[in-house]
Coordinates of N, CA and C in Angstrom, one line a residue:
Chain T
X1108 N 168.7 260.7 269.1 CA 167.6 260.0 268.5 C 166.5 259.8 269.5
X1109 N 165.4 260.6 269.7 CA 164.4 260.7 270.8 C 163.3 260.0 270.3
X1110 N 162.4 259.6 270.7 CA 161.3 259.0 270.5 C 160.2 259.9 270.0
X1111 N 159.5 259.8 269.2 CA 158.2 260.3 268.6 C 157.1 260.3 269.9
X1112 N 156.8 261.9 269.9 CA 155.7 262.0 270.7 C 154.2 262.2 270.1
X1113 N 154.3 260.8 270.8 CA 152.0 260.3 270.9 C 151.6 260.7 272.0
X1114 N 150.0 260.9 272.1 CA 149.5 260.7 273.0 C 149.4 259.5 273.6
X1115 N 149.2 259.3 275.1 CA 149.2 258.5 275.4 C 148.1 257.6 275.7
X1116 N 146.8 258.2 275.2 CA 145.3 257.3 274.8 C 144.4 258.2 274.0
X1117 N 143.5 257.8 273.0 CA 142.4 258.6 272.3 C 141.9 257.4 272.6
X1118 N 140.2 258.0 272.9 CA 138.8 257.3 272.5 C 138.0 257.9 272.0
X1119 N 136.9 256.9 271.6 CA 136.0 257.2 270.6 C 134.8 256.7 270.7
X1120 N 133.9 256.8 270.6 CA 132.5 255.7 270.4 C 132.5 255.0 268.5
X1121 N 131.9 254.2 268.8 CA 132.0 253.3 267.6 C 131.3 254.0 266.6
X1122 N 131.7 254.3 265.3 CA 130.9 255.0 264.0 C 132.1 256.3 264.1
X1123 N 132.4 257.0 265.1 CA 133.0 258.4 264.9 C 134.4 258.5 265.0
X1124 N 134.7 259.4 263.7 CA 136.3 259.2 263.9 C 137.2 259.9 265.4
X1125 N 138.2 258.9 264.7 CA 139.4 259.6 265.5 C 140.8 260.0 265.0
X1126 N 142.3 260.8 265.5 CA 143.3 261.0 265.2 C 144.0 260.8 266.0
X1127 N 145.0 260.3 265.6 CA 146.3 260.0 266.7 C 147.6 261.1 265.9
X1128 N 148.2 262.2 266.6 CA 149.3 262.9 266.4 C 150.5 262.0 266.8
X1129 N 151.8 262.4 265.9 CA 152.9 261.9 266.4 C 153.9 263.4 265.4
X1130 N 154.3 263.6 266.9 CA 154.9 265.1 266.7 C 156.9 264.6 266.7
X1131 N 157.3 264.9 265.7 CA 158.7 264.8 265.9 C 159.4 266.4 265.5
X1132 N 160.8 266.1 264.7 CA 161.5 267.3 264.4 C 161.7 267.7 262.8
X1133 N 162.6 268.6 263.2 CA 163.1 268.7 261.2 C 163.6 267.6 261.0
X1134 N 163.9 266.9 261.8 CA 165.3 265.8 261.3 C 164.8 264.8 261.4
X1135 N 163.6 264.5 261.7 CA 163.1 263.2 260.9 C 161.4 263.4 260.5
X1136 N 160.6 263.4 261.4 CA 159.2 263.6 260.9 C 159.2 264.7 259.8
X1137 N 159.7 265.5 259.9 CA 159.9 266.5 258.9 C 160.8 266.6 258.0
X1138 N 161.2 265.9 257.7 CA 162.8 266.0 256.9 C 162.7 264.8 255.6
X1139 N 161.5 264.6 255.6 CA 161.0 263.6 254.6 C 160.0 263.1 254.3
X1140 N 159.5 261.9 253.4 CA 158.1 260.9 253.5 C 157.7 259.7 254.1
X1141 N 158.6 259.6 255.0 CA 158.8 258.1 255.1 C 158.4 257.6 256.7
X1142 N 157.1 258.1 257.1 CA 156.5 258.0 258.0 C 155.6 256.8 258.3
X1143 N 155.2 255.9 258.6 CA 154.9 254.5 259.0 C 153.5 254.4 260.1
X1144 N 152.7 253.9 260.1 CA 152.0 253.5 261.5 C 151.5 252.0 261.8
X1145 N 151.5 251.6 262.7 CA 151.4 250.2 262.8 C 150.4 250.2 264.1
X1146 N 149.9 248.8 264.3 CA 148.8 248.7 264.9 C 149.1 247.6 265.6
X1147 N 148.8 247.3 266.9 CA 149.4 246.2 267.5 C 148.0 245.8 268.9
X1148 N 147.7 244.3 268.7 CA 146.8 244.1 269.6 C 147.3 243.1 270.2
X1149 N 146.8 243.4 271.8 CA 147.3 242.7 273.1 C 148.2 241.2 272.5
X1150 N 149.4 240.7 272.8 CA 150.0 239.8 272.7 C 150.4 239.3 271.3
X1151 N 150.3 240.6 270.8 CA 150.4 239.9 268.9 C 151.6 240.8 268.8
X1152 N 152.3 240.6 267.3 CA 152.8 241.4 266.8 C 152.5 242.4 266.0
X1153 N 152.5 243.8 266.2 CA 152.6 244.9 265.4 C 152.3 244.3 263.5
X1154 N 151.4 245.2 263.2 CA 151.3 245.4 261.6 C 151.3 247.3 261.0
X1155 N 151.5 246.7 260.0 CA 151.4 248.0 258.8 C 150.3 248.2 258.7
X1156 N 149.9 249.6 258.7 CA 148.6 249.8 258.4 C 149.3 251.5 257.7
X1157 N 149.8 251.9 257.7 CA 150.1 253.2 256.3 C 151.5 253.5 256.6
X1158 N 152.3 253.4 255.2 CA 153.5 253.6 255.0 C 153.3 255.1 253.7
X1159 N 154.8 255.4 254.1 CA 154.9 256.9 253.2 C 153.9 257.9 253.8
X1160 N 153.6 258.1 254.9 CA 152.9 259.2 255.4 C 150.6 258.7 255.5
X1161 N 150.8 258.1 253.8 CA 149.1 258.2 254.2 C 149.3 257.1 252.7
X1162 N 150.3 256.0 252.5 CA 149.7 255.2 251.8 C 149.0 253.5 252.3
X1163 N 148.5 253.3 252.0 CA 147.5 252.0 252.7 C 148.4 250.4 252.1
X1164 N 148.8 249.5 253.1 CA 149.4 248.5 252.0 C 147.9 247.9 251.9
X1165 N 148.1 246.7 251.0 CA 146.6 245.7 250.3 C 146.2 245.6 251.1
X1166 N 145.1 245.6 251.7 CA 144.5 244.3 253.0 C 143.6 245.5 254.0
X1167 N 144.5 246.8 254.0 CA 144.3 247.2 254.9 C 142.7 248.1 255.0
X1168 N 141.8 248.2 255.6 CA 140.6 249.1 255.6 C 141.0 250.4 255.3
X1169 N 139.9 251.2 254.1 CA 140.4 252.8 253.9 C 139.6 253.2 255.2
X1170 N 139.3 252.9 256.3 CA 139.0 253.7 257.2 C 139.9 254.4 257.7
X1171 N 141.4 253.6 257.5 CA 142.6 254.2 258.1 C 143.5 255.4 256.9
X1172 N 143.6 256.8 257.4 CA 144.2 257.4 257.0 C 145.5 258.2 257.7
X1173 N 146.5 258.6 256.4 CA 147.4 259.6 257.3 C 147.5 260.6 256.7
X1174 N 147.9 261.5 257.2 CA 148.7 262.7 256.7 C 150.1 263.5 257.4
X1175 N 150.6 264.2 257.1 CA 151.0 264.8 257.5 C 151.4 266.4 257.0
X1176 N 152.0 266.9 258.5 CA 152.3 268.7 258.0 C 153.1 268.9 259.2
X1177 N 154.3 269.6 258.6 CA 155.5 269.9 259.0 C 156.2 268.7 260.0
X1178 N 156.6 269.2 261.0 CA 157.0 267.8 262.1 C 156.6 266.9 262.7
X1179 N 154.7 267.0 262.2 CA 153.3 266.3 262.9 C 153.0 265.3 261.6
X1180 N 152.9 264.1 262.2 CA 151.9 263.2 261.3 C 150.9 263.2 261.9
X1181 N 149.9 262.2 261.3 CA 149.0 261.9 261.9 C 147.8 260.5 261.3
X1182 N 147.3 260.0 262.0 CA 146.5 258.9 261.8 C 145.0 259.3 262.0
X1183 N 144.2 259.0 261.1 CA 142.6 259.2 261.2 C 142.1 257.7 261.2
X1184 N 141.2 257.5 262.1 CA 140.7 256.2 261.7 C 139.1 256.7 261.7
X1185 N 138.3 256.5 260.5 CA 137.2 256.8 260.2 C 136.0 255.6 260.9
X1186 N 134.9 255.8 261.2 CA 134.3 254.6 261.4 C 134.7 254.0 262.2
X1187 N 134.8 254.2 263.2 CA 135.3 253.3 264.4 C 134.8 252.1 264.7
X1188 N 135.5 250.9 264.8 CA 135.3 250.1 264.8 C 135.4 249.5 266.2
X1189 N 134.9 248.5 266.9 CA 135.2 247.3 268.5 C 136.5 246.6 268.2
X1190 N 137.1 246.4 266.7 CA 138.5 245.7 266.1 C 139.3 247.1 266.2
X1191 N 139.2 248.2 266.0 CA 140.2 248.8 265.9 C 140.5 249.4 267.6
X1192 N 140.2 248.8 268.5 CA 140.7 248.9 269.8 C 142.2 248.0 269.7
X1193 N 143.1 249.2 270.0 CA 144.4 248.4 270.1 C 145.3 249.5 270.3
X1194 N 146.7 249.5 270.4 CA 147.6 250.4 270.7 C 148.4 250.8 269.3
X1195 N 148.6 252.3 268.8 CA 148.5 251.9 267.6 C 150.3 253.0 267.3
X1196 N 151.5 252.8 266.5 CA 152.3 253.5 267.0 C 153.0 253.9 265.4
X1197 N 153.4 255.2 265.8 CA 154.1 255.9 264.6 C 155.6 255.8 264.1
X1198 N 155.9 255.6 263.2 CA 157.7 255.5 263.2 C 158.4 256.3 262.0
X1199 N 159.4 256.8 262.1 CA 159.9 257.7 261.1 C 161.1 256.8 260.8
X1200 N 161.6 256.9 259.2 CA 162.9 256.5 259.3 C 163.5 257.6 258.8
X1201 N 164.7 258.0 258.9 CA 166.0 258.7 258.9 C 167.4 258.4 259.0
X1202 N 167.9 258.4 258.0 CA 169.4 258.2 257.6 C 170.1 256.9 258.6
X1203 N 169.0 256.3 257.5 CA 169.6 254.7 257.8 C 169.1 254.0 259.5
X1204 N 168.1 254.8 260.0 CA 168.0 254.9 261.0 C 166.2 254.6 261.6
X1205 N 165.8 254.2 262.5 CA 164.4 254.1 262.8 C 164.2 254.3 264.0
X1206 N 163.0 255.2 264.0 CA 162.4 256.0 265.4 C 161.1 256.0 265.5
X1207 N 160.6 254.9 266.4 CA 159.5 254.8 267.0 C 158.8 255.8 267.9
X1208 N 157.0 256.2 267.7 CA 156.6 257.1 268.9 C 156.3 256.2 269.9
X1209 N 156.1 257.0 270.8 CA 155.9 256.0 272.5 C 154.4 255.1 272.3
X1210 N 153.5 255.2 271.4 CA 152.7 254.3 271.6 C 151.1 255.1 271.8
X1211 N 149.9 255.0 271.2 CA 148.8 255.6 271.8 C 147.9 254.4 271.7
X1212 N 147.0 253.9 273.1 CA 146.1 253.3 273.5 C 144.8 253.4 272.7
X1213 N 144.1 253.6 271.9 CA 142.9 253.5 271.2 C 141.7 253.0 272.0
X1214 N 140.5 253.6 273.0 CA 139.8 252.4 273.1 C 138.4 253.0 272.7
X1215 N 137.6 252.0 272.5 CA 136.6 252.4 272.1 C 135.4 252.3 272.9
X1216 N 134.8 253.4 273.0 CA 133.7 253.3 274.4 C 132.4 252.7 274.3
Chain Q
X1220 N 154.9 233.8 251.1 CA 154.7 234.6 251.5 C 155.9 234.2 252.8
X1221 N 156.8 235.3 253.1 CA 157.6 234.8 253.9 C 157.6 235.6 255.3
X1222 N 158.4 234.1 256.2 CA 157.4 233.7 257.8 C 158.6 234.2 258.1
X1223 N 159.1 234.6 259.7 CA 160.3 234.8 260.3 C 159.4 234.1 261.9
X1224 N 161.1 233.4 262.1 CA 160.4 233.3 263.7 C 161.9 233.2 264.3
X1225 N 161.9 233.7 265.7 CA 162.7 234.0 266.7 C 163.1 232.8 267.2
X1226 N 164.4 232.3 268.1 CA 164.4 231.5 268.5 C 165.8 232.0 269.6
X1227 N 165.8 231.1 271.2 CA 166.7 231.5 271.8 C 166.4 231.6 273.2
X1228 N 167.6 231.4 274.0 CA 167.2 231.3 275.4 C 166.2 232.5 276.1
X1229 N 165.1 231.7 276.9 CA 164.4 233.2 277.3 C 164.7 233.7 279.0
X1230 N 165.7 233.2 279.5 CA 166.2 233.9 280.4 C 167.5 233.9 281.0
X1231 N 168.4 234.7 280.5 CA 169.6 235.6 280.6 C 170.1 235.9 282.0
X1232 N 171.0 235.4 282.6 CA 171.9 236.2 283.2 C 172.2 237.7 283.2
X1233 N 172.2 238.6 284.5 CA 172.6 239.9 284.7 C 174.2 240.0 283.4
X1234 N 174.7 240.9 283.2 CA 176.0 240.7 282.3 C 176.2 239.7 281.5
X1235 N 175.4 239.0 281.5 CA 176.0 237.9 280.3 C 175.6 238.6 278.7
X1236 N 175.6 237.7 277.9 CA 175.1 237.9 276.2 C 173.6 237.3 275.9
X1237 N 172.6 238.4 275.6 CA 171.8 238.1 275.0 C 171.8 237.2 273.4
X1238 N 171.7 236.1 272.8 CA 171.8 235.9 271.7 C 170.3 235.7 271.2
X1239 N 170.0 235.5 269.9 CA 168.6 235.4 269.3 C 169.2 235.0 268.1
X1240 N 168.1 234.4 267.7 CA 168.4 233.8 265.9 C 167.0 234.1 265.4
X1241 N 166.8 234.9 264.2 CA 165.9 234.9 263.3 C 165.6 233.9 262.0
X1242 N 164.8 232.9 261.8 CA 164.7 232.1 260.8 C 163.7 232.4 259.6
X1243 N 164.4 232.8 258.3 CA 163.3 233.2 257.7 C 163.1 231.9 256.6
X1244 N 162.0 231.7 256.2 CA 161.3 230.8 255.8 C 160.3 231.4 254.4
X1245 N 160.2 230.9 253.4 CA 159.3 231.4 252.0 C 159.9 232.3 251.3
X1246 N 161.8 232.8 251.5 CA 161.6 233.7 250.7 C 163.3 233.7 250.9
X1247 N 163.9 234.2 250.4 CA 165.3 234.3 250.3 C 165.9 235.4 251.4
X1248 N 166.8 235.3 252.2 CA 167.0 236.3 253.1 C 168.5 237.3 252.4
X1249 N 168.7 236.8 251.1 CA 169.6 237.6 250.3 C 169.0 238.6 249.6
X1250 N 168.2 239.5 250.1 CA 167.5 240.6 249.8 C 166.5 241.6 250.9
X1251 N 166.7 242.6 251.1 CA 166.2 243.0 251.9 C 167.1 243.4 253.4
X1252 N 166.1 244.6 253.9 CA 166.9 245.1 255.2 C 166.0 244.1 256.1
X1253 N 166.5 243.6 257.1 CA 166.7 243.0 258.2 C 166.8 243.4 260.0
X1254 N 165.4 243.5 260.8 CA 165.5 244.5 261.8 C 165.6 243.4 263.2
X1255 N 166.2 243.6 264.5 CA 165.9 243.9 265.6 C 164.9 245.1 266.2
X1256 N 163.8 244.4 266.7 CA 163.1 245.6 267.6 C 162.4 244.7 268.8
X1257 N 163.0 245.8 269.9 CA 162.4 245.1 271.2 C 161.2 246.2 271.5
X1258 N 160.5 245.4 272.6 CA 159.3 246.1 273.2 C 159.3 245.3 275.1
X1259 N 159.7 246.1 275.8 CA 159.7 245.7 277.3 C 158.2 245.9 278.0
X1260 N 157.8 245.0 278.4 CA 156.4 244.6 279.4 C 155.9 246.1 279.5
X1261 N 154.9 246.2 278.7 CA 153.9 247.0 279.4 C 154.2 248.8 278.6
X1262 N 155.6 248.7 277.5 CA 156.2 249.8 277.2 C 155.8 250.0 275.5
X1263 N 156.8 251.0 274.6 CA 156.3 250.9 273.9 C 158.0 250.2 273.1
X1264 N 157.5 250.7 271.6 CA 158.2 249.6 270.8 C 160.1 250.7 270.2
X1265 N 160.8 249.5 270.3 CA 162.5 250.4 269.9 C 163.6 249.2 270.0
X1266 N 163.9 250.3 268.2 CA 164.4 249.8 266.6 C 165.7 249.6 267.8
X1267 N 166.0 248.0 267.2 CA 167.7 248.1 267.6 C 168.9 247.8 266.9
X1268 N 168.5 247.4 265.6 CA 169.6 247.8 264.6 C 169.2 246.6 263.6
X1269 N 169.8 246.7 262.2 CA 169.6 246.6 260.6 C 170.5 245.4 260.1
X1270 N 170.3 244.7 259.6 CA 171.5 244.1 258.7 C 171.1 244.2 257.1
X1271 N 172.2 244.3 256.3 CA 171.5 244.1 255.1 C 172.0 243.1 254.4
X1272 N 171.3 242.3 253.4 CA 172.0 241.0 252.9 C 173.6 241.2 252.4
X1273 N 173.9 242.0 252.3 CA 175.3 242.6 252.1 C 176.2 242.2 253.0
X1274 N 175.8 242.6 254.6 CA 176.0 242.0 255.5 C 176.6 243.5 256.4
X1275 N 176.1 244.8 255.6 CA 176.2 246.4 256.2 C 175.0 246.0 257.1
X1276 N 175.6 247.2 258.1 CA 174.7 247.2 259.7 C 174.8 248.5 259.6
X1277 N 173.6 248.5 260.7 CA 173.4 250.1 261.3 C 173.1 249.7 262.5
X1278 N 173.3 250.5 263.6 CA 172.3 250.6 265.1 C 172.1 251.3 265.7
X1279 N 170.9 251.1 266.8 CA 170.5 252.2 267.6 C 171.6 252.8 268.2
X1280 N 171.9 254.4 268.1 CA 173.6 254.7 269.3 C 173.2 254.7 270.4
X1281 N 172.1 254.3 271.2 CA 171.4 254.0 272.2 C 172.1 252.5 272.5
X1282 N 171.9 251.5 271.9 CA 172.6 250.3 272.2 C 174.0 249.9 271.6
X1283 N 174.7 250.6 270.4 CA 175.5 250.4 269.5 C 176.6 249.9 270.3
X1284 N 176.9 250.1 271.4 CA 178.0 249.6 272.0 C 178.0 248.2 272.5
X1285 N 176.8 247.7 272.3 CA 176.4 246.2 273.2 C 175.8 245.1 272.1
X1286 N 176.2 246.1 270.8 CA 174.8 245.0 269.9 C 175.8 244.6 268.7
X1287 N 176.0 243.6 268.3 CA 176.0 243.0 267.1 C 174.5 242.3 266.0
X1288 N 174.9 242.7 265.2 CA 173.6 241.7 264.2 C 174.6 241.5 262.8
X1289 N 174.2 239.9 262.3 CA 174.8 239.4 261.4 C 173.7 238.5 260.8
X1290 N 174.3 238.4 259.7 CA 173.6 236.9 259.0 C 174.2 236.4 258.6
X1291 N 173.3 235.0 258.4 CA 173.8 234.1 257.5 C 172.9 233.1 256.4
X1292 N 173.7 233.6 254.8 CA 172.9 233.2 253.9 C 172.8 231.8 253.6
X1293 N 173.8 231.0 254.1 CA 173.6 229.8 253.8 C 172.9 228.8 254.7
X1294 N 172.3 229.5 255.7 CA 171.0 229.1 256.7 C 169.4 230.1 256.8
X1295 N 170.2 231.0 255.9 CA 168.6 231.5 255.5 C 168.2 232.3 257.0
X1296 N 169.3 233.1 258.2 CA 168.7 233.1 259.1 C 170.1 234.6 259.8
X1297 N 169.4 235.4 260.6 CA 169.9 236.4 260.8 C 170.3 236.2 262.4
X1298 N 171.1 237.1 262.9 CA 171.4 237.0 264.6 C 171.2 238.2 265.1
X1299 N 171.1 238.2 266.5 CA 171.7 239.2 267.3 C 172.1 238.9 268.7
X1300 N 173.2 239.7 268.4 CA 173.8 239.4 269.9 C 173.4 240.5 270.8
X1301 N 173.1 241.0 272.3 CA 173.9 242.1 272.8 C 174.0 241.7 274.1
X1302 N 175.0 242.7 274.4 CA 176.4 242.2 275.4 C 175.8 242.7 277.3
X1303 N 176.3 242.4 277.9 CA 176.6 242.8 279.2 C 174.7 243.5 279.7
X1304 N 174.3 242.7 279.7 CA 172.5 242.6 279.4 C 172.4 242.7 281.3
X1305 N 171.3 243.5 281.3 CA 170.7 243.8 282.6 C 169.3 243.7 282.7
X1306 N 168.4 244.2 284.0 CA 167.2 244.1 283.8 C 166.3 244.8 283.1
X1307 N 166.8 245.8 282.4 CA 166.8 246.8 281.8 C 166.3 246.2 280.0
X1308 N 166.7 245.3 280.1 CA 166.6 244.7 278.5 C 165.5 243.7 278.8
X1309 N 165.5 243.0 279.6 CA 164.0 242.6 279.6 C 163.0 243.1 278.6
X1310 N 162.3 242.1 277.8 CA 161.9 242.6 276.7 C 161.3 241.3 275.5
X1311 N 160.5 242.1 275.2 CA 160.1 241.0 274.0 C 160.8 241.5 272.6
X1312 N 161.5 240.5 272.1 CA 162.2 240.5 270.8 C 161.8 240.3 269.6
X1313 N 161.6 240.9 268.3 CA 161.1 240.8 267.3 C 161.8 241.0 266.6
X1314 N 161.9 240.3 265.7 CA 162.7 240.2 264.5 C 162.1 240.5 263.5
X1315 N 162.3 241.4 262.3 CA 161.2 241.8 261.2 C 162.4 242.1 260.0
X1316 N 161.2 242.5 258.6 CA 161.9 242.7 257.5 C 161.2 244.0 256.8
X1317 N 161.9 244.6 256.7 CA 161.7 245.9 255.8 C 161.2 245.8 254.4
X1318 N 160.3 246.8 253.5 CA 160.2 247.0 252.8 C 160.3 248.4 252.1
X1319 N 160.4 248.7 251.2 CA 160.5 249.9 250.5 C 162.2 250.5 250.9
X1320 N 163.4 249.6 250.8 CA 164.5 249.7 251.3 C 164.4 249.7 252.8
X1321 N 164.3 250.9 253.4 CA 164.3 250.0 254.6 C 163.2 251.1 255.7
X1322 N 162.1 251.7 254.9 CA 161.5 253.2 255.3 C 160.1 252.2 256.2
X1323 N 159.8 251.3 255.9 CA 159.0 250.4 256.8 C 159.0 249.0 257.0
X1324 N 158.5 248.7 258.1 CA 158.6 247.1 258.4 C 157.1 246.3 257.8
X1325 N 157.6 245.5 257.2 CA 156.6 244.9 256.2 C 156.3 243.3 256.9
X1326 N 157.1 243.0 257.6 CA 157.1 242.1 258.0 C 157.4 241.3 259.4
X1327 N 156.8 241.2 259.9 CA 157.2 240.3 261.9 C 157.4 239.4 262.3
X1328 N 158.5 238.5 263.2 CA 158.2 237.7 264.0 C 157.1 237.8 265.0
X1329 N 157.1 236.5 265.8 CA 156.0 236.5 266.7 C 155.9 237.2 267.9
X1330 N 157.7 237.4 268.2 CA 157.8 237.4 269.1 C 158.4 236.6 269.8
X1331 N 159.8 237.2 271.0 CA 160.0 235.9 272.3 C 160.3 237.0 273.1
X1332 N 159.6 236.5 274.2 CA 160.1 236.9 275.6 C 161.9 236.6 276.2
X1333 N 162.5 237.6 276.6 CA 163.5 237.6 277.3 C 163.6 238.6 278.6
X1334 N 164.0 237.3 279.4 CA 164.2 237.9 280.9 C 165.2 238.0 281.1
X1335 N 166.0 239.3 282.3 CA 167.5 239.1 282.3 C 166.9 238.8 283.8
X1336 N 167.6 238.1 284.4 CA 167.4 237.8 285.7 C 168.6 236.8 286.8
X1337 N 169.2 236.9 287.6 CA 169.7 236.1 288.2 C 169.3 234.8 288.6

């Protein structure tokens, strides 16, 4: 059970998108829907911001999207915001099991 | 809307037992999967195992040998133990709750810091 590979920082200038990759295997990024990303700012707890690959829970801004294709997800954040500076991380579940990526830095320039 | 919050010593002896208590509050803890996840100073974030109101576990096979997690419904509140704790575990502990069975976490504690330290 290895960890999901992120990069380890994207930036952006404010208004222009960006993507964050999270590359796993057949056996779990690829091996189903059930791909997650969460958003976490300095001393807080982690939130949901898209579950099942690219669905948004309530609350959340459509600036944020996902997708994915084969053993790659991925996160778009449209419109960059000075709020969406934060560390932002991918997680797959698999057979009963959960696998976090290492984490990607977001900052905005 | 239901709250979880962590509670439990925040600095640990080399080998001794890490313990933690999860308290959930606004909502019944007889439903739903039930997570450990730590995140160590400055790293990123990793799942350490499941309970379900059933009182079925799963865990990371990364820690499975050191970790217990239980609940208990008639306190509305979950545990975890793990064992023979080094500096290595240092780490901030979060307690959360799944949604959609158990394919995302819907829900967080705040957070506690744990130091293993002599």
């Amino acid at each position: 059970q290895s960890a999901l590979t992120q990069p380890a920082s994207v930036s952006g200038s404010p208004g222009q998108s960006i993507t964050i990759s999270c590359t796993g295997t057949s056996s779990d990024v690829g091996s189903n829907q059930f791909v997650s990303w969460y958003q976490q700012h300095p001393g807080k707890a982690p939130k949901l911001m898209i579950y099942d690959v690219s669905n948004r829970p309530s609350g959340v801004s459509n600036r944020f999207s996902g997708s994915k294709s084969g053993n790659t997800a991925s996160l778009t954040i449209s419109g960059l915001q000075v709020e969406d500076e934060a560390d932002y991380y991918c997680s797959s579940y698999v057979s009963n099991s959960v696998i976090f990526g290492g984490g990607t830095k977001v900052t905005v320039l | 809307q239901v709250q979880l919050q962590e509670s439990g010593p925040g600095l640990v002896k080399p080998s001794e037992t890490l313990s933690l208590t999860c308290s959930v509050s606004g909502g019944s803890i007889s439903s739903y999967y039930w997570s450990w996840i730590r995140q160590p100073p400055g790293k990123g974030l990793e799942w350490i195992g499941y309970v379900y109101y059933s009182g079925t576990t799963n865990y990371n096979p990364s820690l499975k040998s050191r970790v217990t997690i239980s609940l208990d419904t008639s306190k509305n509140h979950f545990s975890l133990k793990l064992s023979s704790v080094t500096a290595a575990d240092t780490a901030v502990y979060y307690c959360a709750r799944h949604g959609g069975g158990m394919t995302m976490v819907i829900g967080w504690g705040q957070g506690t810091l744990v130091t293993v330290s002599s």
